């Protein structure tokens, strides 16, 4: 089975994000070319409207077709500085008009990335076999087809444009008074519009292909999907360990509350609930801790360590365990049984204060 056949799953968002961090993003060179033509068209529009007339006027003055304005009071240095400033302004405007669309295209493609890995020496980039596969594989053939199609369409369009402009240039009106010079800007705009239209059409095709090829190249096998899941969600054993650690934290927090309880109601071996009653609060007793079997044994042990009375009432212990959540008040039907447990706890504490024994005692309630 081929490698592409094994990679049957689309790339996940995590893999796409990692590829972007490594500088691997779909880039369309044809889109950049089309945007460069757009920038060139903007530049020629700027030049035709402002720069070209001034350059032509200076050229006419240079060849003597038009007199120079009165330069009295101005030094040669002043005139040179003015001409240099004009040339610099025209050049900067031309470059900006061409560069801004290309930069905007890179931003839209999210193709501006910085990856330190790209600075590392990678001999795989100069691997002849790998490069040959890229050039003569599917991707290379598609790129070649796009280039040939673009050149062919430009040649055909250029031929028709040339025929149209040639017929216009041969007319007497175009040749009189050097009108053909004024028409140079229009000729340049028409040629640029043709190149832009052709480049835009193939840029759309190239951009779609680059995105499809990029996702196809990043497709994942079942093993890669499993490895990524383990990396992101964690190994099942580690995940179980983290879950157990979370349970231990909750359990330790619950056991720490046992020392604040007024009484522990138990089913001698299976159930244990710790209750707190704040006198004068107007609230019913609150469940601080509860558990079965091993946890119940730890609650009883914690109660003995902290001198909390233990009251044995299996029906009440089972009922509170089943119906009351941690931090909630007991149910109304449990008031009588809990009141008996609290009275017992108060008696045990009173005896302990009077020196009659320990408050840690266990007594069976009514069944």
CSV table of C-alpha atoms in Angstrom, one decimal:
chain,number,residue,atom,x,y,z
A,1,UNK,CA,0.0,0.0,0.0
A,2,UNK,CA,1.4,3.4,-0.9
A,3,UNK,CA,2.1,6.1,1.6
A,4,UNK,CA,-0.8,8.3,0.3
A,5,UNK,CA,-3.1,5.3,0.6
A,6,UNK,CA,-2.2,4.8,4.2
A,7,UNK,CA,-2.8,8.4,5.0
A,8,UNK,CA,-6.6,8.4,4.8
A,9,UNK,CA,-7.5,11.0,7.3
A,10,UNK,CA,-7.6,14.8,6.8
A,11,UNK,CA,-5.2,16.8,8.9
A,12,UNK,CA,-6.4,18.0,12.2
A,13,UNK,CA,-6.3,21.6,13.4
A,14,UNK,CA,-3.4,20.7,15.6
A,15,UNK,CA,-1.3,19.4,12.7
A,16,UNK,CA,-2.2,22.4,10.5
A,17,UNK,CA,-1.2,24.8,13.4
A,18,UNK,CA,2.0,22.9,13.9
A,19,UNK,CA,2.8,23.0,10.2
A,20,UNK,CA,2.2,26.8,10.2
A,21,UNK,CA,4.5,27.2,13.1
A,22,UNK,CA,7.2,25.4,11.1
A,23,UNK,CA,6.6,27.7,8.2
A,24,UNK,CA,4.7,25.2,6.1
A,25,UNK,CA,1.8,27.1,4.6
A,26,UNK,CA,0.2,27.1,1.2
A,27,UNK,CA,1.6,29.9,-0.9
A,28,UNK,CA,0.5,30.7,-4.4
A,29,UNK,CA,3.2,32.3,-6.6
A,30,UNK,CA,0.7,33.0,-9.3
A,31,UNK,CA,-1.4,35.0,-6.9
A,32,UNK,CA,1.6,37.1,-6.0
A,33,UNK,CA,2.3,37.6,-9.7
A,34,UNK,CA,-1.3,38.7,-10.3
A,35,UNK,CA,-1.1,41.1,-7.4
A,36,UNK,CA,2.2,42.4,-8.7
A,37,UNK,CA,0.5,43.2,-12.0
A,38,UNK,CA,-2.3,44.9,-10.1
A,39,UNK,CA,0.4,47.0,-8.3
A,40,UNK,CA,2.0,47.7,-11.7
A,41,UNK,CA,-1.3,48.9,-13.1
A,42,UNK,CA,-1.8,51.2,-10.1
A,43,UNK,CA,1.8,52.4,-10.6
A,44,UNK,CA,1.2,53.1,-14.3
A,45,UNK,CA,-2.0,54.9,-13.4
A,46,UNK,CA,-0.1,57.0,-11.0
A,47,UNK,CA,2.7,57.6,-13.5
A,48,UNK,CA,0.3,58.4,-16.3
A,49,UNK,CA,-1.6,60.9,-14.3
A,50,UNK,CA,1.3,62.6,-12.6
A,51,UNK,CA,4.8,61.4,-13.3
A,52,UNK,CA,4.9,60.8,-17.1
A,53,UNK,CA,3.7,64.2,-18.2
A,54,UNK,CA,6.4,65.8,-16.1
A,55,UNK,CA,9.1,63.4,-17.3
A,56,UNK,CA,8.0,64.1,-20.9
A,57,UNK,CA,8.1,67.8,-20.4
A,58,UNK,CA,11.6,67.6,-19.0
A,59,UNK,CA,12.6,65.4,-21.9
A,60,UNK,CA,11.1,68.0,-24.3
A,61,UNK,CA,13.1,70.7,-22.6
A,62,UNK,CA,16.2,68.6,-22.8
A,63,UNK,CA,16.0,68.2,-26.6
A,64,UNK,CA,15.0,71.8,-27.1
A,65,UNK,CA,11.4,71.3,-28.1
A,66,UNK,CA,10.2,73.3,-25.1
A,67,UNK,CA,12.1,76.2,-23.4
A,68,UNK,CA,13.1,76.0,-19.8
A,69,UNK,CA,11.4,78.3,-17.4
A,70,UNK,CA,13.2,81.3,-16.1
A,71,UNK,CA,15.9,80.0,-13.8
A,72,UNK,CA,17.0,83.4,-12.7
A,73,UNK,CA,17.8,83.5,-9.0
A,74,UNK,CA,18.2,79.7,-8.8
A,75,UNK,CA,21.5,77.9,-8.7
A,76,UNK,CA,22.3,74.7,-10.6
A,77,UNK,CA,22.4,73.0,-7.3
A,78,UNK,CA,18.8,74.1,-6.5
A,79,UNK,CA,17.5,72.8,-9.8
A,80,UNK,CA,19.4,69.5,-9.4
A,81,UNK,CA,18.0,69.1,-5.9
A,82,UNK,CA,14.5,69.7,-7.2
A,83,UNK,CA,14.9,67.2,-10.0
A,84,UNK,CA,16.4,64.6,-7.7
A,85,UNK,CA,13.5,65.1,-5.2
A,86,UNK,CA,11.0,64.7,-8.0
A,87,UNK,CA,12.7,61.5,-9.2
A,88,UNK,CA,12.9,60.0,-5.7
A,89,UNK,CA,9.2,60.8,-5.1
A,90,UNK,CA,8.2,59.2,-8.4
A,91,UNK,CA,10.3,56.1,-7.7
A,92,UNK,CA,9.1,55.6,-4.2
A,93,UNK,CA,5.5,56.0,-5.2
A,94,UNK,CA,6.0,53.5,-8.0
A,95,UNK,CA,7.6,50.9,-5.7
A,96,UNK,CA,4.9,51.4,-3.0
A,97,UNK,CA,2.1,51.0,-5.6
A,98,UNK,CA,3.6,47.7,-6.7
A,99,UNK,CA,4.6,46.4,-3.2
A,100,UNK,CA,1.4,47.1,-1.2
A,101,UNK,CA,-0.9,44.7,-3.1
A,102,UNK,CA,1.7,41.9,-2.9
A,103,UNK,CA,2.1,42.4,0.8
A,104,UNK,CA,-1.7,42.4,1.2
A,105,UNK,CA,-1.8,39.1,-0.7
A,106,UNK,CA,0.7,37.5,1.6
A,107,UNK,CA,-1.3,38.6,4.6
A,108,UNK,CA,-4.5,37.3,3.2
A,109,UNK,CA,-2.8,33.9,2.5
A,110,UNK,CA,-1.4,34.0,6.0
A,111,UNK,CA,1.9,33.3,4.3
A,112,UNK,CA,4.0,35.6,6.4
A,113,UNK,CA,5.6,33.4,9.0
A,114,UNK,CA,8.9,33.2,10.8
A,115,UNK,CA,10.2,29.8,11.7
A,116,UNK,CA,13.7,29.3,13.2
A,117,UNK,CA,13.6,25.8,11.7
A,118,UNK,CA,13.8,27.3,8.2
A,119,UNK,CA,17.2,28.7,9.1
A,120,UNK,CA,18.6,25.3,10.0
A,121,UNK,CA,20.7,23.4,7.4
A,122,UNK,CA,18.5,20.7,5.9
A,123,UNK,CA,20.1,18.5,3.3
A,124,UNK,CA,16.7,17.1,2.4
A,125,UNK,CA,16.0,20.4,0.6
A,126,UNK,CA,18.8,19.7,-1.9
A,127,UNK,CA,17.9,16.0,-2.2
A,128,UNK,CA,17.9,15.4,-6.0
A,129,UNK,CA,15.4,12.5,-5.8
A,130,UNK,CA,13.0,14.5,-3.7
A,131,UNK,CA,13.3,17.6,-5.9
A,132,UNK,CA,12.8,15.5,-9.0
A,133,UNK,CA,9.7,14.0,-7.5
A,134,UNK,CA,8.4,17.5,-6.8
A,135,UNK,CA,9.2,18.7,-10.3
A,136,UNK,CA,7.9,15.7,-12.2
A,137,UNK,CA,5.2,14.6,-9.9
A,138,UNK,CA,1.6,15.7,-9.9
A,139,UNK,CA,2.3,19.0,-8.2
A,140,UNK,CA,5.1,19.8,-10.7
A,141,UNK,CA,3.0,18.9,-13.7
A,142,UNK,CA,0.1,21.1,-12.5
A,143,UNK,CA,2.5,24.0,-11.9
A,144,UNK,CA,3.9,23.5,-15.4
A,145,UNK,CA,0.5,23.3,-16.9
A,146,UNK,CA,-0.5,26.6,-15.2
A,147,UNK,CA,2.6,28.3,-16.5
A,148,UNK,CA,2.2,27.1,-20.1
A,149,UNK,CA,-1.5,28.0,-20.0
A,150,UNK,CA,-0.7,31.5,-18.7
A,151,UNK,CA,2.0,32.1,-21.3
A,152,UNK,CA,-0.2,30.8,-24.1
A,153,UNK,CA,-3.2,33.0,-23.1
A,154,UNK,CA,-0.9,36.1,-22.8
A,155,UNK,CA,0.5,35.4,-26.2
A,156,UNK,CA,-2.9,35.2,-27.8
A,157,UNK,CA,-4.2,38.2,-26.0
A,158,UNK,CA,-1.0,40.1,-26.7
A,159,UNK,CA,-1.4,39.4,-30.4
A,160,UNK,CA,-4.9,40.9,-30.6
A,161,UNK,CA,-3.8,43.8,-28.5
A,162,UNK,CA,-0.8,44.4,-30.8
A,163,UNK,CA,-3.1,44.3,-33.9
A,164,UNK,CA,-5.4,46.8,-32.4
A,165,UNK,CA,-2.6,49.2,-31.3
A,166,UNK,CA,-0.8,48.8,-34.6
A,167,UNK,CA,-3.8,49.8,-36.6
A,168,UNK,CA,-4.2,52.8,-34.3
A,169,UNK,CA,-0.6,53.9,-34.4
A,170,UNK,CA,-0.6,53.8,-38.3
A,171,UNK,CA,-3.4,56.4,-38.5
A,172,UNK,CA,-2.5,59.9,-39.3
A,173,UNK,CA,-4.1,61.3,-36.2
A,174,UNK,CA,-1.8,59.2,-34.0
A,175,UNK,CA,1.3,60.4,-35.8
A,176,UNK,CA,0.4,64.1,-35.9
A,177,UNK,CA,2.0,66.3,-33.2
A,178,UNK,CA,3.6,63.3,-31.5
A,179,UNK,CA,0.2,62.1,-30.1
A,180,UNK,CA,1.6,58.6,-30.0
A,181,UNK,CA,3.8,59.8,-27.1
A,182,UNK,CA,0.7,60.8,-25.1
A,183,UNK,CA,-0.8,57.4,-26.0
A,184,UNK,CA,2.1,55.5,-24.4
A,185,UNK,CA,0.4,55.6,-21.0
A,186,UNK,CA,-2.8,54.2,-22.5
A,187,UNK,CA,-0.9,51.4,-24.3
A,188,UNK,CA,0.9,50.5,-21.1
A,189,UNK,CA,-2.4,50.4,-19.1
A,190,UNK,CA,-4.0,48.1,-21.7
A,191,UNK,CA,-1.1,45.7,-21.7
A,192,UNK,CA,-1.0,45.7,-17.9
A,193,UNK,CA,-4.8,45.0,-17.8
A,194,UNK,CA,-4.4,42.1,-20.2
A,195,UNK,CA,-1.6,40.6,-18.1
A,196,UNK,CA,-3.5,41.2,-14.8
A,197,UNK,CA,-6.7,39.5,-16.2
A,198,UNK,CA,-4.8,36.4,-17.4
A,199,UNK,CA,-2.7,36.2,-14.2
A,200,UNK,CA,-5.8,36.6,-12.0
A,201,UNK,CA,-7.6,33.7,-13.8
A,202,UNK,CA,-4.6,31.4,-13.3
A,203,UNK,CA,-3.9,32.7,-9.8
A,204,UNK,CA,-7.4,31.4,-8.7
A,205,UNK,CA,-6.6,28.0,-10.1
A,206,UNK,CA,-3.1,27.9,-8.6
A,207,UNK,CA,-4.4,29.1,-5.1
A,208,UNK,CA,-7.1,26.3,-5.0
A,209,UNK,CA,-4.6,23.7,-6.1
A,210,UNK,CA,-2.0,24.8,-3.6
A,211,UNK,CA,-4.5,24.5,-0.8
A,212,UNK,CA,-5.7,21.1,-1.9
A,213,UNK,CA,-2.1,19.9,-2.3
A,214,UNK,CA,-1.1,21.3,1.1
A,215,UNK,CA,-3.9,19.4,2.9
A,216,UNK,CA,-3.2,16.3,0.8
A,217,UNK,CA,0.4,16.4,1.8
A,218,UNK,CA,-0.5,16.8,5.5
A,219,UNK,CA,-3.0,13.9,5.5
A,220,UNK,CA,-2.5,11.5,8.5
A,221,UNK,CA,-2.4,7.8,9.0
A,222,UNK,CA,-4.3,6.0,11.7
A,223,UNK,CA,-1.1,5.7,13.8
A,224,UNK,CA,-0.5,9.5,13.5
A,225,UNK,CA,-4.0,10.2,14.6
A,226,UNK,CA,-3.6,7.9,17.6
A,227,UNK,CA,-0.2,9.4,18.5
A,228,UNK,CA,-1.6,13.0,18.2
A,229,UNK,CA,-4.5,12.0,20.4
A,230,UNK,CA,-2.2,10.5,23.0
A,231,UNK,CA,-0.1,13.7,22.8
A,232,UNK,CA,-3.0,16.1,23.2
A,233,UNK,CA,-5.3,14.1,25.5
A,234,UNK,CA,-2.6,12.1,27.2
A,235,UNK,CA,-1.8,8.4,27.4
A,236,UNK,CA,-4.7,6.4,28.9
A,237,UNK,CA,-2.6,5.2,31.8
A,238,UNK,CA,-1.4,8.7,32.5
A,239,UNK,CA,-4.9,10.0,32.1
A,240,UNK,CA,-6.2,7.5,34.6
A,241,UNK,CA,-3.4,8.5,37.0
A,242,UNK,CA,-4.4,12.2,36.7
A,243,UNK,CA,-8.0,11.3,37.3
A,244,UNK,CA,-7.0,9.3,40.4
A,245,UNK,CA,-4.9,12.2,41.6
A,246,UNK,CA,-7.9,14.5,41.2
A,247,UNK,CA,-10.1,12.1,43.1
A,248,UNK,CA,-7.4,11.9,45.9
A,249,UNK,CA,-7.4,15.7,46.1
A,250,UNK,CA,-11.2,15.9,46.5
A,251,UNK,CA,-11.1,13.0,49.0
A,252,UNK,CA,-8.4,14.6,51.1
A,253,UNK,CA,-10.3,17.9,51.1
A,254,UNK,CA,-13.4,16.1,52.2
A,255,UNK,CA,-11.6,14.2,54.9
A,256,UNK,CA,-10.1,17.5,56.2
A,257,UNK,CA,-13.7,18.7,56.8
A,258,UNK,CA,-14.5,15.8,59.1
A,259,UNK,CA,-12.8,17.5,62.0
A,260,UNK,CA,-15.3,20.3,61.8
A,261,UNK,CA,-18.3,17.9,62.0
A,262,UNK,CA,-20.6,17.7,65.0
A,263,UNK,CA,-21.3,14.0,64.6
A,264,UNK,CA,-20.6,11.0,62.3
A,265,UNK,CA,-23.6,8.8,61.5
A,266,UNK,CA,-22.6,5.3,60.3
A,267,UNK,CA,-23.7,2.0,59.2
A,268,UNK,CA,-21.0,0.2,61.2
A,269,UNK,CA,-19.1,-1.1,58.2
A,270,UNK,CA,-20.5,0.2,54.9
A,271,UNK,CA,-21.6,3.9,55.2
A,272,UNK,CA,-20.5,7.0,57.0
A,273,UNK,CA,-21.7,10.6,56.8
A,274,UNK,CA,-20.3,13.6,58.6
A,275,UNK,CA,-22.7,16.4,59.6
A,276,UNK,CA,-22.2,19.9,60.8
A,277,UNK,CA,-24.9,21.9,62.6
A,278,UNK,CA,-24.3,25.6,63.2
A,279,UNK,CA,-26.6,26.6,66.1
A,280,UNK,CA,-28.6,29.8,65.6
A,281,UNK,CA,-28.0,29.8,61.9
A,282,UNK,CA,-31.6,28.7,61.1
A,283,UNK,CA,-30.3,26.1,58.8
A,284,UNK,CA,-30.5,22.3,59.0
A,285,UNK,CA,-27.4,20.2,59.5
A,286,UNK,CA,-25.1,20.1,56.4
A,287,UNK,CA,-23.3,17.1,55.0
A,288,UNK,CA,-19.5,17.7,55.1
A,289,UNK,CA,-18.3,14.2,54.0
A,290,UNK,CA,-19.8,10.9,53.0
A,291,UNK,CA,-18.5,7.6,51.7
A,292,UNK,CA,-18.8,3.8,51.4
A,293,UNK,CA,-16.6,1.0,52.5
A,294,UNK,CA,-13.0,2.1,52.4
A,295,UNK,CA,-13.9,5.8,52.3
A,296,UNK,CA,-16.3,5.2,55.2
A,297,UNK,CA,-13.6,3.6,57.2
A,298,UNK,CA,-11.3,6.6,56.6
A,299,UNK,CA,-14.0,8.9,57.7
A,300,UNK,CA,-14.5,6.9,60.9
A,301,UNK,CA,-10.7,6.9,61.5
A,302,UNK,CA,-10.5,10.7,60.9
A,303,UNK,CA,-13.3,11.2,63.4
A,304,UNK,CA,-11.6,9.2,66.1
A,305,UNK,CA,-8.4,11.2,65.5
A,306,UNK,CA,-10.2,14.5,66.0
A,307,UNK,CA,-12.6,13.4,68.8
A,308,UNK,CA,-15.8,13.6,66.7
A,309,UNK,CA,-18.6,11.4,68.2
A,310,UNK,CA,-19.8,8.5,66.1
A,311,UNK,CA,-23.5,7.5,66.1
A,312,UNK,CA,-24.6,4.2,64.5
A,313,UNK,CA,-27.9,4.5,62.6
A,314,UNK,CA,-27.8,2.4,59.5
A,315,UNK,CA,-31.1,3.5,57.9
A,316,UNK,CA,-30.3,7.2,58.5
A,317,UNK,CA,-26.7,6.8,57.2
A,318,UNK,CA,-27.9,5.0,54.0
A,319,UNK,CA,-30.6,7.6,53.5
A,320,UNK,CA,-28.3,10.6,53.9
A,321,UNK,CA,-25.7,9.0,51.7
A,322,UNK,CA,-28.2,8.4,48.9
A,323,UNK,CA,-30.1,11.7,49.0
A,324,UNK,CA,-27.8,14.5,50.3
A,325,UNK,CA,-24.8,15.9,48.3
A,326,UNK,CA,-21.7,17.4,49.9
A,327,UNK,CA,-22.5,20.9,51.2
A,328,UNK,CA,-26.3,20.4,51.1
A,329,UNK,CA,-28.7,20.3,54.0
A,330,UNK,CA,-30.3,17.1,55.1
A,331,UNK,CA,-33.9,16.3,54.1
A,332,UNK,CA,-36.9,17.1,56.3
A,333,UNK,CA,-37.7,13.4,57.0
A,334,UNK,CA,-34.2,13.0,58.4
A,335,UNK,CA,-34.5,15.7,61.0
A,336,UNK,CA,-35.6,13.4,63.9
A,337,UNK,CA,-32.9,10.8,63.4
A,338,UNK,CA,-30.2,13.4,63.0
A,339,UNK,CA,-31.5,15.3,66.1
A,340,UNK,CA,-31.0,12.2,68.2
A,341,UNK,CA,-27.4,11.9,66.8
A,342,UNK,CA,-26.6,15.5,67.6
A,343,UNK,CA,-28.0,15.2,71.2
A,344,UNK,CA,-25.8,12.1,71.7
A,345,UNK,CA,-22.8,14.1,70.4
A,346,UNK,CA,-23.5,16.9,72.8
A,347,UNK,CA,-23.8,14.5,75.7
A,348,UNK,CA,-20.4,12.9,74.8
A,349,UNK,CA,-18.7,16.3,74.6
A,350,UNK,CA,-20.2,17.4,77.9
A,351,UNK,CA,-19.0,14.2,79.6
A,352,UNK,CA,-15.5,14.7,78.1
A,353,UNK,CA,-15.3,18.3,79.4
A,354,UNK,CA,-16.3,17.0,82.9
A,355,UNK,CA,-13.6,14.4,82.8
A,356,UNK,CA,-16.0,11.4,82.6
A,357,UNK,CA,-14.4,10.0,79.5
A,358,UNK,CA,-13.6,10.6,75.8
A,359,UNK,CA,-16.0,12.2,73.4
A,360,UNK,CA,-15.1,9.6,70.9
A,361,UNK,CA,-17.8,7.0,71.5
A,362,UNK,CA,-20.1,5.0,69.4
A,363,UNK,CA,-23.7,4.5,70.2
A,364,UNK,CA,-26.4,2.7,68.3
A,365,UNK,CA,-29.5,4.6,67.5
A,366,UNK,CA,-33.0,3.3,67.0
A,367,UNK,CA,-33.5,1.1,64.0
